[in-house]
Amino acid sequence: MNEEMINEVLDKLKKGEISEYYVSKDNFLSFRSVLVKRPDFKHFRGIAQRGGDVIYCYLEAPRS
């Protein structure tokens, strides 16, 4: 995954076009490195899965 693709996915989550996005263990580090640079970083929640995969969703209220 490249940075442009990751930002497209994050924008779709933010707009509500998709409710969640599954990130495999292999793509996690590149996905997270783009995510933490965003000003709305705290609105995204990652739910860890077995094996190192993560499901991301967007929250209206930022997490603490």
Short mmCIF file of C-alpha atoms in Angstrom, two decimals:
data_model
loop_
_atom_site.label_atom_id
_atom_site.label_comp_id
_atom_site.label_asym_id
_atom_site.label_seq_id
_atom_site.Cartn_x
_atom_site.Cartn_y
_atom_site.Cartn_z
CA MET A 1 0.00 0.00 0.00
CA ASN A 2 1.26 3.45 -0.82
CA GLU A 3 0.52 6.69 1.04
CA GLU A 4 -2.06 7.87 -1.50
CA MET A 5 -4.09 4.65 -1.23
CA ILE A 6 -4.00 4.77 2.56
CA ASN A 7 -5.22 8.39 2.64
CA GLU A 8 -8.07 7.47 0.26
CA VAL A 9 -9.16 4.70 2.62
CA LEU A 10 -8.93 6.98 5.66
CA ASP A 11 -10.96 9.68 3.88
CA LYS A 12 -13.64 7.12 3.00
CA LEU A 13 -13.82 6.06 6.65
CA LYS A 14 -14.11 9.70 7.72
CA LYS A 15 -16.89 10.44 5.19
CA GLY A 16 -18.82 7.32 6.17
CA GLU A 17 -18.51 5.72 2.73
CA ILE A 18 -17.17 2.60 4.46
CA SER A 19 -17.79 1.65 8.09
CA GLU A 20 -14.54 -0.23 8.73
CA TYR A 21 -11.33 -1.22 7.01
CA TYR A 22 -9.31 -4.39 7.52
CA VAL A 23 -5.52 -3.96 7.55
CA SER A 24 -3.35 -7.05 7.32
CA LYS A 25 -0.30 -7.54 9.51
CA ASP A 26 1.95 -7.03 6.46
CA ASN A 27 0.49 -3.56 5.76
CA PHE A 28 0.07 -2.40 9.36
CA LEU A 29 3.29 -0.41 9.77
CA SER A 30 2.91 1.52 6.51
CA PHE A 31 -0.80 2.16 7.24
CA ARG A 32 -0.13 3.40 10.77
CA SER A 33 2.78 5.63 9.71
CA VAL A 34 0.39 7.53 7.41
CA LEU A 35 -2.43 7.54 9.96
CA VAL A 36 -0.43 9.12 12.81
CA LYS A 37 0.53 12.10 10.59
CA ARG A 38 -3.11 13.09 10.10
CA PRO A 39 -4.61 15.88 12.23
CA ASP A 40 -7.74 13.71 12.82
CA PHE A 41 -5.65 10.76 14.05
CA LYS A 42 -7.53 10.49 17.37
CA HIS A 43 -10.82 9.92 15.53
CA PHE A 44 -9.64 6.55 14.22
CA ARG A 45 -9.85 3.42 16.35
CA GLY A 46 -7.92 0.27 15.57
CA ILE A 47 -9.22 -3.03 16.89
CA ALA A 48 -6.52 -5.69 17.02
CA GLN A 49 -7.31 -9.12 15.63
CA ARG A 50 -5.58 -12.43 16.16
CA GLY A 51 -2.43 -12.78 14.12
CA GLY A 52 -1.57 -9.07 14.06
CA ASP A 53 -4.30 -7.78 11.73
CA VAL A 54 -6.28 -4.64 12.65
CA ILE A 55 -9.76 -3.36 11.84
CA TYR A 56 -10.00 0.45 11.73
CA CYS A 57 -13.16 2.50 12.14
CA TYR A 58 -13.87 6.23 12.43
CA LEU A 59 -15.28 7.81 15.60
CA GLU A 60 -17.23 11.07 15.61
CA ALA A 61 -15.72 12.05 18.97
CA PRO A 62 -11.95 11.79 19.31
CA ARG A 63 -10.67 9.17 21.70
CA SER A 64 -8.76 10.33 24.74
#
